Amino acid sequence: MKRFGTSSGTEIDKEIEDLTPQNTVKTHKYVWKQFTEFCEWRNYKLCAQTSEEQLASILKDWAFNMKRADGTEYKESAVKTIWNISDKLVQKKFYEEFNRETNPFRGLIFEEF
């Protein structure tokens, strides 16, 4: 028996994905769908040229204007959860699609919080 395994990066990624609870996967898909619909509605484009300040502004706008499908307000805890998931998904998108690490929360727009 060998001490260390020989699994490739793709095998490891698949195993991690398989271990992710289905509720988490569904929640992330739901939040991403809502966020992208919001971006389309506001004519926001998430592309390689989008700056950290623009991302921060988009996420701030999203946090203050997100509502349920019937137009009612979310509870504060739900807004925070959805906002944090949105941020992580935006970071993932920029890293995977544009090979760019982002952290919109370190921008000047969030210093007031």
PDB file of N, CA and C in Angstrom:
ATOM      1  N   MET A   1       0.843  -1.175   0.000  1.00  0.00           N
ATOM      2  CA  MET A   1       0.000   0.000   0.000  1.00  0.00           C
ATOM      3  C   MET A   1       0.896   1.248   0.000  1.00  0.00           C
ATOM      4  N   LYS A   2       0.560   2.164  -0.878  1.00  0.00           N
ATOM      5  CA  LYS A   2       1.314   3.416  -0.963  1.00  0.00           C
ATOM      6  C   LYS A   2       0.785   4.406   0.070  1.00  0.00           C
ATOM      7  N   ARG A   3       1.681   5.228   0.545  1.00  0.00           N
ATOM      8  CA  ARG A   3       1.305   6.212   1.557  1.00  0.00           C
ATOM      9  C   ARG A   3       0.439   7.327   0.982  1.00  0.00           C
ATOM     10  N   PHE A   4       0.727   7.767  -0.241  1.00  0.00           N
ATOM     11  CA  PHE A   4      -0.004   8.875  -0.851  1.00  0.00           C
ATOM     12  C   PHE A   4      -0.745   8.391  -2.088  1.00  0.00           C
ATOM     13  N   GLY A   5      -1.901   9.008  -2.333  1.00  0.00           N
ATOM     14  CA  GLY A   5      -2.702   8.646  -3.490  1.00  0.00           C
ATOM     15  C   GLY A   5      -2.191   9.282  -4.765  1.00  0.00           C
ATOM     16  N   THR A   6      -2.786   8.888  -5.871  1.00  0.00           N
ATOM     17  CA  THR A   6      -2.378   9.400  -7.177  1.00  0.00           C
ATOM     18  C   THR A   6      -3.540  10.054  -7.919  1.00  0.00           C
ATOM     19  N   SER A   7      -4.545  10.507  -7.179  1.00  0.00           N
ATOM     20  CA  SER A   7      -5.716  11.110  -7.811  1.00  0.00           C
ATOM     21  C   SER A   7      -5.347  12.409  -8.510  1.00  0.00           C
ATOM     22  N   SER A   8      -5.936  12.605  -9.692  1.00  0.00           N
ATOM     23  CA  SER A   8      -5.686  13.829 -10.458  1.00  0.00           C
ATOM     24  C   SER A   8      -6.581  14.956  -9.941  1.00  0.00           C
ATOM     25  N   GLY A   9      -6.306  16.157 -10.398  1.00  0.00           N
ATOM     26  CA  GLY A   9      -7.093  17.323 -10.007  1.00  0.00           C
ATOM     27  C   GLY A   9      -8.554  17.192 -10.375  1.00  0.00           C
ATOM     28  N   THR A  10      -8.839  16.641 -11.556  1.00  0.00           N
ATOM     29  CA  THR A  10     -10.233  16.481 -11.971  1.00  0.00           C
ATOM     30  C   THR A  10     -10.946  15.446 -11.111  1.00  0.00           C
ATOM     31  N   GLU A  11     -10.245  14.388 -10.729  1.00  0.00           N
ATOM     32  CA  GLU A  11     -10.847  13.380  -9.851  1.00  0.00           C
ATOM     33  C   GLU A  11     -11.161  13.979  -8.480  1.00  0.00           C
ATOM     34  N   ILE A  12     -10.249  14.780  -7.987  1.00  0.00           N
ATOM     35  CA  ILE A  12     -10.454  15.430  -6.689  1.00  0.00           C
ATOM     36  C   ILE A  12     -11.639  16.385  -6.759  1.00  0.00           C
ATOM     37  N   ASP A  13     -11.705  17.193  -7.820  1.00  0.00           N
ATOM     38  CA  ASP A  13     -12.818  18.133  -7.988  1.00  0.00           C
ATOM     39  C   ASP A  13     -14.152  17.410  -8.051  1.00  0.00           C
ATOM     40  N   LYS A  14     -14.196  16.283  -8.769  1.00  0.00           N
ATOM     41  CA  LYS A  14     -15.436  15.513  -8.874  1.00  0.00           C
ATOM     42  C   LYS A  14     -15.845  14.957  -7.514  1.00  0.00           C
ATOM     43  N   GLU A  15     -14.900  14.444  -6.756  1.00  0.00           N
ATOM     44  CA  GLU A  15     -15.197  13.913  -5.421  1.00  0.00           C
ATOM     45  C   GLU A  15     -15.742  15.011  -4.510  1.00  0.00           C
ATOM     46  N   ILE A  16     -15.131  16.179  -4.561  1.00  0.00           N
ATOM     47  CA  ILE A  16     -15.598  17.301  -3.739  1.00  0.00           C
ATOM     48  C   ILE A  16     -17.002  17.702  -4.156  1.00  0.00           C
ATOM     49  N   GLU A  17     -17.236  17.769  -5.465  1.00  0.00           N
ATOM     50  CA  GLU A  17     -18.563  18.122  -5.975  1.00  0.00           C
ATOM     51  C   GLU A  17     -19.601  17.106  -5.530  1.00  0.00           C
ATOM     52  N   ASP A  18     -19.246  15.819  -5.565  1.00  0.00           N
ATOM     53  CA  ASP A  18     -20.171  14.768  -5.146  1.00  0.00           C
ATOM     54  C   ASP A  18     -20.485  14.852  -3.654  1.00  0.00           C
ATOM     55  N   LEU A  19     -19.571  15.385  -2.866  1.00  0.00           N
ATOM     56  CA  LEU A  19     -19.773  15.504  -1.423  1.00  0.00           C
ATOM     57  C   LEU A  19     -20.592  16.734  -1.041  1.00  0.00           C
ATOM     58  N   THR A  20     -20.754  17.669  -1.976  1.00  0.00           N
ATOM     59  CA  THR A  20     -21.520  18.883  -1.700  1.00  0.00           C
ATOM     60  C   THR A  20     -22.998  18.521  -1.568  1.00  0.00           C
ATOM     61  N   PRO A  21     -23.635  18.896  -0.451  1.00  0.00           N
ATOM     62  CA  PRO A  21     -25.054  18.573  -0.265  1.00  0.00           C
ATOM     63  C   PRO A  21     -25.922  19.156  -1.380  1.00  0.00           C
ATOM     64  N   GLN A  22     -26.935  18.408  -1.778  1.00  0.00           N
ATOM     65  CA  GLN A  22     -27.826  18.835  -2.861  1.00  0.00           C
ATOM     66  C   GLN A  22     -28.522  20.152  -2.538  1.00  0.00           C
ATOM     67  N   ASN A  23     -28.855  20.376  -1.266  1.00  0.00           N
ATOM     68  CA  ASN A  23     -29.494  21.646  -0.899  1.00  0.00           C
ATOM     69  C   ASN A  23     -28.577  22.830  -1.192  1.00  0.00           C
ATOM     70  N   THR A  24     -27.286  22.655  -0.953  1.00  0.00           N
ATOM     71  CA  THR A  24     -26.317  23.718  -1.242  1.00  0.00           C
ATOM     72  C   THR A  24     -26.260  23.984  -2.736  1.00  0.00           C
ATOM     73  N   VAL A  25     -26.218  22.920  -3.526  1.00  0.00           N
ATOM     74  CA  VAL A  25     -26.177  23.057  -4.983  1.00  0.00           C
ATOM     75  C   VAL A  25     -27.426  23.787  -5.473  1.00  0.00           C
ATOM     76  N   LYS A  26     -28.600  23.387  -4.981  1.00  0.00           N
ATOM     77  CA  LYS A  26     -29.856  24.023  -5.394  1.00  0.00           C
ATOM     78  C   LYS A  26     -29.906  25.487  -4.972  1.00  0.00           C
ATOM     79  N   THR A  27     -29.464  25.769  -3.749  1.00  0.00           N
ATOM     80  CA  THR A  27     -29.465  27.148  -3.257  1.00  0.00           C
ATOM     81  C   THR A  27     -28.567  28.025  -4.112  1.00  0.00           C
ATOM     82  N   HIS A  28     -27.380  27.533  -4.443  1.00  0.00           N
ATOM     83  CA  HIS A  28     -26.447  28.320  -5.261  1.00  0.00           C
ATOM     84  C   HIS A  28     -27.030  28.573  -6.651  1.00  0.00           C
ATOM     85  N   LYS A  29     -27.669  27.561  -7.239  1.00  0.00           N
ATOM     86  CA  LYS A  29     -28.296  27.757  -8.559  1.00  0.00           C
ATOM     87  C   LYS A  29     -29.408  28.791  -8.476  1.00  0.00           C
ATOM     88  N   TYR A  30     -30.224  28.721  -7.424  1.00  0.00           N
ATOM     89  CA  TYR A  30     -31.335  29.649  -7.240  1.00  0.00           C
ATOM     90  C   TYR A  30     -30.825  31.083  -7.062  1.00  0.00           C
ATOM     91  N   VAL A  31     -29.819  31.252  -6.202  1.00  0.00           N
ATOM     92  CA  VAL A  31     -29.265  32.583  -5.949  1.00  0.00           C
ATOM     93  C   VAL A  31     -28.623  33.135  -7.220  1.00  0.00           C
ATOM     94  N   TRP A  32     -27.877  32.294  -7.938  1.00  0.00           N
ATOM     95  CA  TRP A  32     -27.218  32.765  -9.163  1.00  0.00           C
ATOM     96  C   TRP A  32     -28.251  33.179 -10.205  1.00  0.00           C
ATOM     97  N   LYS A  33     -29.344  32.420 -10.308  1.00  0.00           N
ATOM     98  CA  LYS A  33     -30.415  32.761 -11.249  1.00  0.00           C
ATOM     99  C   LYS A  33     -31.012  34.122 -10.886  1.00  0.00           C
ATOM    100  N   GLN A  34     -31.306  34.330  -9.609  1.00  0.00           N
ATOM    101  CA  GLN A  34     -31.849  35.615  -9.164  1.00  0.00           C
ATOM    102  C   GLN A  34     -30.877  36.756  -9.454  1.00  0.00           C
ATOM    103  N   PHE A  35     -29.614  36.542  -9.123  1.00  0.00           N
ATOM    104  CA  PHE A  35     -28.610  37.592  -9.296  1.00  0.00           C
ATOM    105  C   PHE A  35     -28.426  37.945 -10.768  1.00  0.00           C
ATOM    106  N   THR A  36     -28.355  36.946 -11.635  1.00  0.00           N
ATOM    107  CA  THR A  36     -28.173  37.237 -13.061  1.00  0.00           C
ATOM    108  C   THR A  36     -29.409  37.919 -13.648  1.00  0.00           C
ATOM    109  N   GLU A  37     -30.604  37.553 -13.177  1.00  0.00           N
ATOM    110  CA  GLU A  37     -31.815  38.246 -13.621  1.00  0.00           C
ATOM    111  C   GLU A  37     -31.780  39.712 -13.190  1.00  0.00           C
ATOM    112  N   PHE A  38     -31.332  39.956 -11.963  1.00  0.00           N
ATOM    113  CA  PHE A  38     -31.202  41.326 -11.466  1.00  0.00           C
ATOM    114  C   PHE A  38     -30.213  42.112 -12.323  1.00  0.00           C
ATOM    115  N   CYS A  39     -29.077  41.494 -12.628  1.00  0.00           N
ATOM    116  CA  CYS A  39     -28.059  42.167 -13.447  1.00  0.00           C
ATOM    117  C   CYS A  39     -28.599  42.492 -14.837  1.00  0.00           C
ATOM    118  N   GLU A  40     -29.348  41.562 -15.431  1.00  0.00           N
ATOM    119  CA  GLU A  40     -29.954  41.822 -16.742  1.00  0.00           C
ATOM    120  C   GLU A  40     -30.961  42.959 -16.647  1.00  0.00           C
ATOM    121  N   TRP A  41     -31.779  42.956 -15.602  1.00  0.00           N
ATOM    122  CA  TRP A  41     -32.804  43.973 -15.410  1.00  0.00           C
ATOM    123  C   TRP A  41     -32.181  45.357 -15.249  1.00  0.00           C
ATOM    124  N   ARG A  42     -31.022  45.424 -14.576  1.00  0.00           N
ATOM    125  CA  ARG A  42     -30.317  46.684 -14.358  1.00  0.00           C
ATOM    126  C   ARG A  42     -29.287  46.985 -15.443  1.00  0.00           C
ATOM    127  N   ASN A  43     -29.173  46.120 -16.434  1.00  0.00           N
ATOM    128  CA  ASN A  43     -28.193  46.257 -17.519  1.00  0.00           C
ATOM    129  C   ASN A  43     -26.751  46.248 -17.024  1.00  0.00           C
ATOM    130  N   TYR A  44     -26.481  45.432 -16.008  1.00  0.00           N
ATOM    131  CA  TYR A  44     -25.112  45.237 -15.526  1.00  0.00           C
ATOM    132  C   TYR A  44     -24.480  44.104 -16.316  1.00  0.00           C
ATOM    133  N   LYS A  45     -23.245  44.295 -16.719  1.00  0.00           N
ATOM    134  CA  LYS A  45     -22.498  43.267 -17.444  1.00  0.00           C
ATOM    135  C   LYS A  45     -21.328  42.811 -16.582  1.00  0.00           C
ATOM    136  N   LEU A  46     -21.227  41.515 -16.362  1.00  0.00           N
ATOM    137  CA  LEU A  46     -20.099  40.946 -15.626  1.00  0.00           C
ATOM    138  C   LEU A  46     -19.118  40.401 -16.645  1.00  0.00           C
ATOM    139  N   CYS A  47     -18.097  41.194 -16.941  1.00  0.00           N
ATOM    140  CA  CYS A  47     -17.108  40.796 -17.938  1.00  0.00           C
ATOM    141  C   CYS A  47     -15.706  41.026 -17.378  1.00  0.00           C
ATOM    142  N   ALA A  48     -14.715  40.651 -18.143  1.00  0.00           N
ATOM    143  CA  ALA A  48     -13.326  40.754 -17.684  1.00  0.00           C
ATOM    144  C   ALA A  48     -12.941  42.196 -17.353  1.00  0.00           C
ATOM    145  N   GLN A  49     -13.587  43.168 -17.987  1.00  0.00           N
ATOM    146  CA  GLN A  49     -13.246  44.572 -17.759  1.00  0.00           C
ATOM    147  C   GLN A  49     -13.973  45.184 -16.561  1.00  0.00           C
ATOM    148  N   THR A  50     -14.874  44.452 -15.933  1.00  0.00           N
ATOM    149  CA  THR A  50     -15.603  44.975 -14.781  1.00  0.00           C
ATOM    150  C   THR A  50     -14.634  45.174 -13.620  1.00  0.00           C
ATOM    151  N   SER A  51     -14.584  46.394 -13.101  1.00  0.00           N
ATOM    152  CA  SER A  51     -13.638  46.709 -12.019  1.00  0.00           C
ATOM    153  C   SER A  51     -14.176  46.235 -10.667  1.00  0.00           C
ATOM    154  N   GLU A  52     -13.285  46.209  -9.681  1.00  0.00           N
ATOM    155  CA  GLU A  52     -13.680  45.839  -8.311  1.00  0.00           C
ATOM    156  C   GLU A  52     -14.721  46.823  -7.780  1.00  0.00           C
ATOM    157  N   GLU A  53     -14.557  48.099  -8.091  1.00  0.00           N
ATOM    158  CA  GLU A  53     -15.499  49.111  -7.631  1.00  0.00           C
ATOM    159  C   GLU A  53     -16.875  48.889  -8.252  1.00  0.00           C
ATOM    160  N   GLN A  54     -16.900  48.535  -9.547  1.00  0.00           N
ATOM    161  CA  GLN A  54     -18.172  48.249 -10.200  1.00  0.00           C
ATOM    162  C   GLN A  54     -18.831  47.016  -9.586  1.00  0.00           C
ATOM    163  N   LEU A  55     -18.040  45.973  -9.326  1.00  0.00           N
ATOM    164  CA  LEU A  55     -18.583  44.773  -8.687  1.00  0.00           C
ATOM    165  C   LEU A  55     -19.160  45.104  -7.315  1.00  0.00           C
ATOM    166  N   ALA A  56     -18.433  45.899  -6.550  1.00  0.00           N
ATOM    167  CA  ALA A  56     -18.904  46.289  -5.222  1.00  0.00           C
ATOM    168  C   ALA A  56     -20.210  47.067  -5.324  1.00  0.00           C
ATOM    169  N   SER A  57     -20.287  47.956  -6.292  1.00  0.00           N
ATOM    170  CA  SER A  57     -21.496  48.748  -6.492  1.00  0.00           C
ATOM    171  C   SER A  57     -22.674  47.866  -6.905  1.00  0.00           C
ATOM    172  N   ILE A  58     -22.427  46.909  -7.784  1.00  0.00           N
ATOM    173  CA  ILE A  58     -23.474  45.980  -8.220  1.00  0.00           C
ATOM    174  C   ILE A  58     -23.976  45.168  -7.031  1.00  0.00           C
ATOM    175  N   LEU A  59     -23.055  44.639  -6.229  1.00  0.00           N
ATOM    176  CA  LEU A  59     -23.452  43.829  -5.073  1.00  0.00           C
ATOM    177  C   LEU A  59     -24.185  44.665  -4.026  1.00  0.00           C
ATOM    178  N   LYS A  60     -23.776  45.913  -3.867  1.00  0.00           N
ATOM    179  CA  LYS A  60     -24.464  46.798  -2.924  1.00  0.00           C
ATOM    180  C   LYS A  60     -25.885  47.075  -3.410  1.00  0.00           C
ATOM    181  N   ASP A  61     -26.034  47.377  -4.697  1.00  0.00           N
ATOM    182  CA  ASP A  61     -27.349  47.599  -5.295  1.00  0.00           C
ATOM    183  C   ASP A  61     -28.217  46.354  -5.130  1.00  0.00           C
ATOM    184  N   TRP A  62     -27.640  45.199  -5.393  1.00  0.00           N
ATOM    185  CA  TRP A  62     -28.338  43.920  -5.263  1.00  0.00           C
ATOM    186  C   TRP A  62     -28.821  43.718  -3.824  1.00  0.00           C
ATOM    187  N   ALA A  63     -27.962  43.989  -2.854  1.00  0.00           N
ATOM    188  CA  ALA A  63     -28.314  43.777  -1.449  1.00  0.00           C
ATOM    189  C   ALA A  63     -29.491  44.651  -1.020  1.00  0.00           C
ATOM    190  N   PHE A  64     -29.517  45.880  -1.490  1.00  0.00           N
ATOM    191  CA  PHE A  64     -30.563  46.800  -1.061  1.00  0.00           C
ATOM    192  C   PHE A  64     -31.848  46.683  -1.873  1.00  0.00           C
ATOM    193  N   ASN A  65     -31.801  46.031  -3.016  1.00  0.00           N
ATOM    194  CA  ASN A  65     -32.982  45.965  -3.879  1.00  0.00           C
ATOM    195  C   ASN A  65     -33.521  44.565  -4.132  1.00  0.00           C
ATOM    196  N   MET A  66     -32.922  43.537  -3.542  1.00  0.00           N
ATOM    197  CA  MET A  66     -33.444  42.189  -3.780  1.00  0.00           C
ATOM    198  C   MET A  66     -34.773  42.003  -3.057  1.00  0.00           C
ATOM    199  N   LYS A  67     -35.673  41.327  -3.742  1.00  0.00           N
ATOM    200  CA  LYS A  67     -36.993  41.029  -3.188  1.00  0.00           C
ATOM    201  C   LYS A  67     -37.409  39.634  -3.647  1.00  0.00           C
ATOM    202  N   ARG A  68     -38.407  39.113  -2.982  1.00  0.00           N
ATOM    203  CA  ARG A  68     -38.972  37.823  -3.389  1.00  0.00           C
ATOM    204  C   ARG A  68     -39.685  37.992  -4.735  1.00  0.00           C
ATOM    205  N   ALA A  69     -40.017  36.869  -5.358  1.00  0.00           N
ATOM    206  CA  ALA A  69     -40.697  36.908  -6.659  1.00  0.00           C
ATOM    207  C   ALA A  69     -42.026  37.659  -6.574  1.00  0.00           C
ATOM    208  N   ASP A  70     -42.683  37.609  -5.397  1.00  0.00           N
ATOM    209  CA  ASP A  70     -43.965  38.304  -5.250  1.00  0.00           C
ATOM    210  C   ASP A  70     -43.802  39.774  -4.848  1.00  0.00           C
ATOM    211  N   GLY A  71     -42.547  40.244  -4.757  1.00  0.00           N
ATOM    212  CA  GLY A  71     -42.280  41.641  -4.455  1.00  0.00           C
ATOM    213  C   GLY A  71     -42.118  41.962  -2.982  1.00  0.00           C
ATOM    214  N   THR A  72     -42.301  40.981  -2.104  1.00  0.00           N
ATOM    215  CA  THR A  72     -42.140  41.228  -0.672  1.00  0.00           C
ATOM    216  C   THR A  72     -40.664  41.213  -0.288  1.00  0.00           C
ATOM    217  N   GLU A  73     -40.387  41.828   0.853  1.00  0.00           N
ATOM    218  CA  GLU A  73     -39.013  41.927   1.347  1.00  0.00           C
ATOM    219  C   GLU A  73     -38.559  40.603   1.960  1.00  0.00           C
ATOM    220  N   TYR A  74     -37.276  40.313   1.809  1.00  0.00           N
ATOM    221  CA  TYR A  74     -36.663  39.199   2.522  1.00  0.00           C
ATOM    222  C   TYR A  74     -36.365  39.626   3.954  1.00  0.00           C
ATOM    223  N   LYS A  75     -36.271  38.651   4.858  1.00  0.00           N
ATOM    224  CA  LYS A  75     -35.783  38.940   6.204  1.00  0.00           C
ATOM    225  C   LYS A  75     -34.311  39.318   6.096  1.00  0.00           C
ATOM    226  N   GLU A  76     -33.828  40.072   7.079  1.00  0.00           N
ATOM    227  CA  GLU A  76     -32.441  40.540   7.048  1.00  0.00           C
ATOM    228  C   GLU A  76     -31.454  39.381   6.955  1.00  0.00           C
ATOM    229  N   SER A  77     -31.717  38.313   7.684  1.00  0.00           N
ATOM    230  CA  SER A  77     -30.795  37.165   7.659  1.00  0.00           C
ATOM    231  C   SER A  77     -30.748  36.528   6.275  1.00  0.00           C
ATOM    232  N   ALA A  78     -31.886  36.475   5.594  1.00  0.00           N
ATOM    233  CA  ALA A  78     -31.923  35.917   4.236  1.00  0.00           C
ATOM    234  C   ALA A  78     -31.152  36.807   3.269  1.00  0.00           C
ATOM    235  N   VAL A  79     -31.299  38.126   3.408  1.00  0.00           N
ATOM    236  CA  VAL A  79     -30.566  39.066   2.548  1.00  0.00           C
ATOM    237  C   VAL A  79     -29.065  38.864   2.715  1.00  0.00           C
ATOM    238  N   LYS A  80     -28.610  38.741   3.961  1.00  0.00           N
ATOM    239  CA  LYS A  80     -27.183  38.550   4.216  1.00  0.00           C
ATOM    240  C   LYS A  80     -26.684  37.245   3.611  1.00  0.00           C
ATOM    241  N   THR A  81     -27.469  36.184   3.762  1.00  0.00           N
ATOM    242  CA  THR A  81     -27.076  34.889   3.212  1.00  0.00           C
ATOM    243  C   THR A  81     -27.012  34.942   1.691  1.00  0.00           C
ATOM    244  N   ILE A  82     -28.058  35.470   1.064  1.00  0.00           N
ATOM    245  CA  ILE A  82     -28.110  35.560  -0.398  1.00  0.00           C
ATOM    246  C   ILE A  82     -26.976  36.442  -0.915  1.00  0.00           C
ATOM    247  N   TRP A  83     -26.715  37.537  -0.236  1.00  0.00           N
ATOM    248  CA  TRP A  83     -25.658  38.462  -0.645  1.00  0.00           C
ATOM    249  C   TRP A  83     -24.295  37.795  -0.577  1.00  0.00           C
ATOM    250  N   ASN A  84     -24.025  37.068   0.511  1.00  0.00           N
ATOM    251  CA  ASN A  84     -22.739  36.389   0.651  1.00  0.00           C
ATOM    252  C   ASN A  84     -22.569  35.279  -0.378  1.00  0.00           C
ATOM    253  N   ILE A  85     -23.633  34.535  -0.642  1.00  0.00           N
ATOM    254  CA  ILE A  85     -23.559  33.501  -1.678  1.00  0.00           C
ATOM    255  C   ILE A  85     -23.301  34.151  -3.032  1.00  0.00           C
ATOM    256  N   SER A  86     -23.997  35.246  -3.311  1.00  0.00           N
ATOM    257  CA  SER A  86     -23.804  35.962  -4.581  1.00  0.00           C
ATOM    258  C   SER A  86     -22.357  36.393  -4.745  1.00  0.00           C
ATOM    259  N   ASP A  87     -21.784  36.944  -3.686  1.00  0.00           N
ATOM    260  CA  ASP A  87     -20.392  37.389  -3.745  1.00  0.00           C
ATOM    261  C   ASP A  87     -19.462  36.222  -4.053  1.00  0.00           C
ATOM    262  N   LYS A  88     -19.649  35.112  -3.373  1.00  0.00           N
ATOM    263  CA  LYS A  88     -18.785  33.943  -3.604  1.00  0.00           C
ATOM    264  C   LYS A  88     -18.941  33.427  -5.036  1.00  0.00           C
ATOM    265  N   LEU A  89     -20.168  33.433  -5.551  1.00  0.00           N
ATOM    266  CA  LEU A  89     -20.395  32.967  -6.920  1.00  0.00           C
ATOM    267  C   LEU A  89     -19.788  33.927  -7.943  1.00  0.00           C
ATOM    268  N   VAL A  90     -19.833  35.228  -7.664  1.00  0.00           N
ATOM    269  CA  VAL A  90     -19.189  36.208  -8.550  1.00  0.00           C
ATOM    270  C   VAL A  90     -17.680  35.987  -8.544  1.00  0.00           C
ATOM    271  N   GLN A  91     -17.108  35.783  -7.360  1.00  0.00           N
ATOM    272  CA  GLN A  91     -15.670  35.516  -7.272  1.00  0.00           C
ATOM    273  C   GLN A  91     -15.307  34.258  -8.060  1.00  0.00           C
ATOM    274  N   LYS A  92     -16.129  33.222  -7.929  1.00  0.00           N
ATOM    275  CA  LYS A  92     -15.885  31.964  -8.649  1.00  0.00           C
ATOM    276  C   LYS A  92     -15.946  32.193 -10.158  1.00  0.00           C
ATOM    277  N   LYS A  93     -16.966  32.932 -10.604  1.00  0.00           N
ATOM    278  CA  LYS A  93     -17.109  33.219 -12.038  1.00  0.00           C
ATOM    279  C   LYS A  93     -15.876  33.944 -12.572  1.00  0.00           C
ATOM    280  N   PHE A  94     -15.428  34.979 -11.875  1.00  0.00           N
ATOM    281  CA  PHE A  94     -14.285  35.750 -12.349  1.00  0.00           C
ATOM    282  C   PHE A  94     -13.009  34.929 -12.341  1.00  0.00           C
ATOM    283  N   TYR A  95     -12.863  34.048 -11.373  1.00  0.00           N
ATOM    284  CA  TYR A  95     -11.663  33.216 -11.323  1.00  0.00           C
ATOM    285  C   TYR A  95     -11.678  32.174 -12.439  1.00  0.00           C
ATOM    286  N   GLU A  96     -12.823  31.507 -12.620  1.00  0.00           N
ATOM    287  CA  GLU A  96     -12.901  30.437 -13.617  1.00  0.00           C
ATOM    288  C   GLU A  96     -12.935  30.955 -15.048  1.00  0.00           C
ATOM    289  N   GLU A  97     -13.676  32.026 -15.300  1.00  0.00           N
ATOM    290  CA  GLU A  97     -13.841  32.515 -16.668  1.00  0.00           C
ATOM    291  C   GLU A  97     -12.749  33.486 -17.108  1.00  0.00           C
ATOM    292  N   PHE A  98     -12.248  34.292 -16.175  1.00  0.00           N
ATOM    293  CA  PHE A  98     -11.304  35.341 -16.548  1.00  0.00           C
ATOM    294  C   PHE A  98      -9.946  35.188 -15.871  1.00  0.00           C
ATOM    295  N   ASN A  99      -9.784  34.110 -15.102  1.00  0.00           N
ATOM    296  CA  ASN A  99      -8.540  33.849 -14.368  1.00  0.00           C
ATOM    297  C   ASN A  99      -8.132  35.076 -13.545  1.00  0.00           C
ATOM    298  N   ARG A 100      -9.118  35.626 -12.848  1.00  0.00           N
ATOM    299  CA  ARG A 100      -8.914  36.861 -12.085  1.00  0.00           C
ATOM    300  C   ARG A 100      -9.498  36.700 -10.683  1.00  0.00           C
ATOM    301  N   GLU A 101      -8.680  36.956  -9.686  1.00  0.00           N
ATOM    302  CA  GLU A 101      -9.163  36.924  -8.312  1.00  0.00           C
ATOM    303  C   GLU A 101      -9.774  38.275  -7.979  1.00  0.00           C
ATOM    304  N   THR A 102     -10.936  38.234  -7.357  1.00  0.00           N
ATOM    305  CA  THR A 102     -11.624  39.464  -6.987  1.00  0.00           C
ATOM    306  C   THR A 102     -12.044  39.392  -5.528  1.00  0.00           C
ATOM    307  N   ASN A 103     -12.189  40.545  -4.926  1.00  0.00           N
ATOM    308  CA  ASN A 103     -12.752  40.670  -3.589  1.00  0.00           C
ATOM    309  C   ASN A 103     -13.437  42.022  -3.514  1.00  0.00           C
ATOM    310  N   PRO A 104     -14.683  42.093  -3.972  1.00  0.00           N
ATOM    311  CA  PRO A 104     -15.384  43.375  -3.999  1.00  0.00           C
ATOM    312  C   PRO A 104     -15.518  44.026  -2.629  1.00  0.00           C
ATOM    313  N   PHE A 105     -15.466  43.234  -1.559  1.00  0.00           N
ATOM    314  CA  PHE A 105     -15.657  43.787  -0.220  1.00  0.00           C
ATOM    315  C   PHE A 105     -14.478  44.615   0.267  1.00  0.00           C
ATOM    316  N   ARG A 106     -13.321  44.503  -0.376  1.00  0.00           N
ATOM    317  CA  ARG A 106     -12.195  45.309   0.092  1.00  0.00           C
ATOM    318  C   ARG A 106     -12.198  46.699  -0.542  1.00  0.00           C
ATOM    319  N   GLY A 107     -13.151  46.957  -1.413  1.00  0.00           N
ATOM    320  CA  GLY A 107     -13.234  48.248  -2.089  1.00  0.00           C
ATOM    321  C   GLY A 107     -13.660  49.371  -1.156  1.00  0.00           C
ATOM    322  N   LEU A 108     -13.448  50.570  -1.582  1.00  0.00           N
ATOM    323  CA  LEU A 108     -13.773  51.754  -0.790  1.00  0.00           C
ATOM    324  C   LEU A 108     -15.250  51.852  -0.463  1.00  0.00           C
ATOM    325  N   ILE A 109     -16.087  51.308  -1.322  1.00  0.00           N
ATOM    326  CA  ILE A 109     -17.524  51.434  -1.141  1.00  0.00           C
ATOM    327  C   ILE A 109     -17.995  50.756   0.148  1.00  0.00           C
ATOM    328  N   PHE A 110     -17.221  49.791   0.657  1.00  0.00           N
ATOM    329  CA  PHE A 110     -17.624  49.069   1.855  1.00  0.00           C
ATOM    330  C   PHE A 110     -16.963  49.589   3.125  1.00  0.00           C
ATOM    331  N   GLU A 111     -16.112  50.597   3.026  1.00  0.00           N
ATOM    332  CA  GLU A 111     -15.471  51.145   4.215  1.00  0.00           C
ATOM    333  C   GLU A 111     -16.476  51.783   5.160  1.00  0.00           C
ATOM    334  N   GLU A 112     -17.615  52.229   4.630  1.00  0.00           N
ATOM    335  CA  GLU A 112     -18.620  52.877   5.468  1.00  0.00           C
ATOM    336  C   GLU A 112     -19.387  51.884   6.322  1.00  0.00           C
ATOM    337  N   PHE A 113     -19.287  50.580   6.040  1.00  0.00           N
ATOM    338  CA  PHE A 113     -20.042  49.577   6.800  1.00  0.00           C
ATOM    339  C   PHE A 113     -19.265  49.116   7.979  1.00  0.00           C
TER     340      PHE A 113
END
